[in-house]
C-alpha positions as semicolon CSV with decimal commas, in nm:
position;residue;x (nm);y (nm);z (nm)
1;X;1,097;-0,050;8,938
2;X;1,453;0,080;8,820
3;X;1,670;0,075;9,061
4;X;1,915;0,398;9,099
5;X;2,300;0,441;9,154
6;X;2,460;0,735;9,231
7;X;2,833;0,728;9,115
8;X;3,123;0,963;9,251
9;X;3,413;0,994;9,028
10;X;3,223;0,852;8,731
11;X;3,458;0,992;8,427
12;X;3,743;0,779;8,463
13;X;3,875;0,422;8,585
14;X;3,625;0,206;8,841
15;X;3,358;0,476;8,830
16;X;3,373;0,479;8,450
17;X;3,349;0,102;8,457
18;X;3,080;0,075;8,723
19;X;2,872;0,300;8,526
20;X;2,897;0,121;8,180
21;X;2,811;-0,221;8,364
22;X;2,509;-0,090;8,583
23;X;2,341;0,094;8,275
24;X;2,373;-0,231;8,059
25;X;2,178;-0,421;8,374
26;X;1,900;-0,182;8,330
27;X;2,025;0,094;8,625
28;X;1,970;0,457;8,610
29;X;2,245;0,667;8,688
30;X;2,288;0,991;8,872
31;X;2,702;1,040;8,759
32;X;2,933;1,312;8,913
33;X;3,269;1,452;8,832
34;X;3,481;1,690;8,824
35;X;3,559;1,710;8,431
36;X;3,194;1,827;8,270
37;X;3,327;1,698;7,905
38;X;3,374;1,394;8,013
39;X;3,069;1,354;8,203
40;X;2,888;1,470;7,901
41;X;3,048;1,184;7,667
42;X;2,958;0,961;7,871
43;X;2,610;1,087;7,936
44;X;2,592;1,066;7,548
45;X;2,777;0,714;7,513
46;X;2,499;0,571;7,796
47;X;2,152;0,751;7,693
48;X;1,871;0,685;7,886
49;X;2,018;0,521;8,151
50;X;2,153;0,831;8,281
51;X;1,879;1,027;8,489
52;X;2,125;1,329;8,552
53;X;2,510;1,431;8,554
54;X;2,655;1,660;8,798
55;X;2,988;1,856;8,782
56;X;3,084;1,801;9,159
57;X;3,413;1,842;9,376
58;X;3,322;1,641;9,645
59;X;3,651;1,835;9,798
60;X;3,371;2,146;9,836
61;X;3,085;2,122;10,107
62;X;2,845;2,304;10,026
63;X;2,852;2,208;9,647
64;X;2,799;1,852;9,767
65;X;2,494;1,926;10,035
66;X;2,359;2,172;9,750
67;X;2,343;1,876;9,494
68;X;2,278;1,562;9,690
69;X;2,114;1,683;10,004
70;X;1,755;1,698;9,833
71;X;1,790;1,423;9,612
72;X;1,557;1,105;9,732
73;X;1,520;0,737;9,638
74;X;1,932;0,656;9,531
75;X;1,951;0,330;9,630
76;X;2,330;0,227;9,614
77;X;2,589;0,545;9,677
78;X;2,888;0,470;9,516
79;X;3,150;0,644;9,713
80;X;3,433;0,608;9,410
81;X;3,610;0,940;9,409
82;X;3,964;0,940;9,501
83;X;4,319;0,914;9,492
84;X;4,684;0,892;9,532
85;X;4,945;1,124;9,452
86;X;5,343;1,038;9,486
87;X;5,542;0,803;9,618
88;X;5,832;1,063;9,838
89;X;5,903;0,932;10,178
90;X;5,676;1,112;10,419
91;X;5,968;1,357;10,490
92;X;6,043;1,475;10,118
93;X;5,608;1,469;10,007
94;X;5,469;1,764;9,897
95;X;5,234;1,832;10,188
96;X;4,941;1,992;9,953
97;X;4,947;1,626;9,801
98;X;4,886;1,496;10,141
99;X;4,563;1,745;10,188
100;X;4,479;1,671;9,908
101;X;4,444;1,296;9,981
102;X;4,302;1,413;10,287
103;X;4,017;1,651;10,131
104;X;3,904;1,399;9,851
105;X;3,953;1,028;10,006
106;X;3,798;1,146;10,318
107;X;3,607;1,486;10,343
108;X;3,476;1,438;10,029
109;X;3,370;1,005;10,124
110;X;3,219;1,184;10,461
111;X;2,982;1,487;10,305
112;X;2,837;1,247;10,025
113;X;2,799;0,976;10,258
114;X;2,607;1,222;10,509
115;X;2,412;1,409;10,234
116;X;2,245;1,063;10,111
117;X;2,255;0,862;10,383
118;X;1,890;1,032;10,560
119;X;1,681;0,979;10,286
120;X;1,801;0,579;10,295
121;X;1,762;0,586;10,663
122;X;1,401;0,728;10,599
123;X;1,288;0,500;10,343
124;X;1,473;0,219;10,552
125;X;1,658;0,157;10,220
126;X;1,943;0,149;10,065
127;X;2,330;0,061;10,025
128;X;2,620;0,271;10,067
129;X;2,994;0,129;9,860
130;X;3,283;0,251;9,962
131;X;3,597;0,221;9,744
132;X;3,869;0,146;9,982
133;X;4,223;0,013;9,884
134;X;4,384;-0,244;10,010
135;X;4,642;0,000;10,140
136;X;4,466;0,027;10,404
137;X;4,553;-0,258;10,571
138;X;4,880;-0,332;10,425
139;X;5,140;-0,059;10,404
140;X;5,421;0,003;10,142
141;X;5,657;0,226;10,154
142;X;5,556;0,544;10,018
143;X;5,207;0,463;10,056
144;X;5,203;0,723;10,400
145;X;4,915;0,923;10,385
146;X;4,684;0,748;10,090
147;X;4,712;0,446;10,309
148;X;4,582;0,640;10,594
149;X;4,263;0,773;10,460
150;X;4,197;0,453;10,267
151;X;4,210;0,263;10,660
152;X;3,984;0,572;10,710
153;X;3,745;0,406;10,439
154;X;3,763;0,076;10,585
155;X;3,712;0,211;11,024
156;X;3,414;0,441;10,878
157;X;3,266;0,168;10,683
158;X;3,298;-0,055;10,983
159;X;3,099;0,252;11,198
160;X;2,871;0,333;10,940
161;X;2,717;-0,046;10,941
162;X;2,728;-0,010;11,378
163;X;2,506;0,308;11,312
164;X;2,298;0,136;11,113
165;X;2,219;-0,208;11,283
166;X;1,825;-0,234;11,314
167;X;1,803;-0,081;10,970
168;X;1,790;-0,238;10,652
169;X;2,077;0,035;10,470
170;X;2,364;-0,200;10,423
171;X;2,724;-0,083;10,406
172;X;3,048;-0,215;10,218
173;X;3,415;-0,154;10,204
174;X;3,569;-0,296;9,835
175;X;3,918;-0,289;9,860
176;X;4,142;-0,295;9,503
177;X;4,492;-0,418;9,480
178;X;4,687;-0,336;9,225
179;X;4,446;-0,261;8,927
180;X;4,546;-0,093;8,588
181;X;4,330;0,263;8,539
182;X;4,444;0,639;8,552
183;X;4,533;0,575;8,899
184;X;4,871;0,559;8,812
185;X;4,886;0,833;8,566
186;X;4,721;1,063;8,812
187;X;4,971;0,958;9,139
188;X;5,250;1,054;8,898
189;X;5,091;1,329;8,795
190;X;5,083;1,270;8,423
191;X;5,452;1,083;8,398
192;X;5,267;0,782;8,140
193;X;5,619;0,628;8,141
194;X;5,687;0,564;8,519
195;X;5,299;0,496;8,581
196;X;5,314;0,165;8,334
197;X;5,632;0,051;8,525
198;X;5,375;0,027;8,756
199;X;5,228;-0,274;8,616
200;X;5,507;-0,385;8,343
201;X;5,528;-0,729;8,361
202;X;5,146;-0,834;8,532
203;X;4,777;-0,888;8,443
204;X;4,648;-0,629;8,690
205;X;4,342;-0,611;8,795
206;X;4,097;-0,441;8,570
207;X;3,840;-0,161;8,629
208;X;3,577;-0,381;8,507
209;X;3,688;-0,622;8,744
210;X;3,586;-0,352;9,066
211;X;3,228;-0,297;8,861
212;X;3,137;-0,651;8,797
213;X;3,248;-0,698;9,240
214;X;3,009;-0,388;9,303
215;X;2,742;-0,508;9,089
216;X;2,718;-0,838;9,256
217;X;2,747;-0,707;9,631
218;X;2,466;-0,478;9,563
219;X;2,270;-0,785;9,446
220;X;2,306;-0,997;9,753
221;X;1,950;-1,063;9,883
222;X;1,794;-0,782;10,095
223;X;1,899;-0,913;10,472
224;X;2,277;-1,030;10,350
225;X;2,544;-0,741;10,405
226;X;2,880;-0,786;10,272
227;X;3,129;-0,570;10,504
228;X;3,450;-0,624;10,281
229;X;3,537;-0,765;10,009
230;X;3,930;-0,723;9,945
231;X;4,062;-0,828;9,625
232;X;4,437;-0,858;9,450
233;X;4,479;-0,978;9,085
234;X;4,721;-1,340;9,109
235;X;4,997;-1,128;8,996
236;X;5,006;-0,989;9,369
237;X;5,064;-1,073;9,737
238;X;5,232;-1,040;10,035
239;X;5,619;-0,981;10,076
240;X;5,798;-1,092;10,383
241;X;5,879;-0,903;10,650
242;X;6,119;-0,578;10,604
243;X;6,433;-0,615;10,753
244;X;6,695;-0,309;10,743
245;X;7,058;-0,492;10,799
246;X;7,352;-0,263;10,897
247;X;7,689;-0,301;10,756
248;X;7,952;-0,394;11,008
């Protein structure tokens, strides 16, 4: 039997990738988005392997219960939607960026994760992925509120699993580092030029790097759960501490 994945975010960047590398392994697809030419394209680009497409804003409720809440026998949730948006200090930010952070990388994680999660809970099935960042456990300055709801990600993943002990539904946090995509494009809100400063200079990691890391953590043998798996390309690490020195 086929196995199914259900892909958030699917036009663009990891959910893009994850979709091209789970319909060459013989996966169908269920792929949402919020751009229904580009979901199209690649409906056409991946055939058969797509069962359905749905224009979704997983910002929107009831859209999401409408057209996920009666769907039955997804195996892997792919909770991929999301983003940043600016760098401003948390005083200067535009605070409809911050909601908007807010209302994707978090409402929209919870109501998908709730609309599929009783049918795997039913069928004593299933494996929900979670595309955290690892900003959220390491902060940077400017990172403010997409840092919070991405340690959101990693505390609900965490809960989610505690639900679920005496179940077989596993649960997994993948955390990115710095990896080359739209991501950029989209935090500076379509400025190409400052988004590849953003990786001048380094091999970044690559969106088929995150869909080659899903693909294997959904293939672990039935009783192994892997609760995080964070990942930075060599080009990155950890600074030392901050230190603000006054002049005398």
């Amino acid at each position: 039997m086929k196995k199914t994945i259900l892909i958030t975010g699917a036009t663009s960047g990891f959910g893009k990738a994850c979709a091209e590398h789970f319909a060459v392994q013989g996966w169908q697809l269920i792929l949402t988005g919020r751009r229904t030419g580009r979901l199209e394209q690649l409906q056409q680009q991946l055939g058969e392997a797509v069962l359905t497409t749905m224009t979704l804003d997983v910002r929107d409720r009831e859209q999401v219960f409408a057209k996920l809440g009666s769907l039955t026998d997804v195996d892997v949730l792919l909770n991929n939607a999301g983003l940043a948006l600016g760098l401003e200090p948390s005083w200067a930010v535009d605070i409809d960026d911050w909601e908007t952070m807010v209302d994707t990388n978090i409402k929209g994680l919870m109501y998908c994760t709730r609309a599929l999660l009783p049918q795997m809970v039913s069928r004593d099935s299933g494996h929900i992925v979670n595309i955290g960042s690892t900003a959220g456990s390491w902060p940077y300055p400017g990172g403010n509120v997409y840092g919070g709801t991405k340690a959101f990600v990693k505390q609900f993943s965490r809960n989610l699993r505690s639900d679920l002990l005496g179940s077989k539904v596993r649960v997994t946090n993948v955390a990115p580092g710095m990896a080359e995509s739209e991501f950029s494009n989209v935090r500076f809100k379509g400025d190409i030029e400052q988004a590849a400063k953003v990786y001048q200079g380094t091999e970044a990691l690559r969106p088929e790097d995150i869909a080659e890391t899903v693909f294997w953590i959904v293939n672990r043998p039935a009783h192994v759960n892997i609760n995080v798996i964070e990942m930075m390309p060599v080009d990155q690490a950890w600074g030392p501490f901050a230190i603000h020195r006054h002049d005398k």
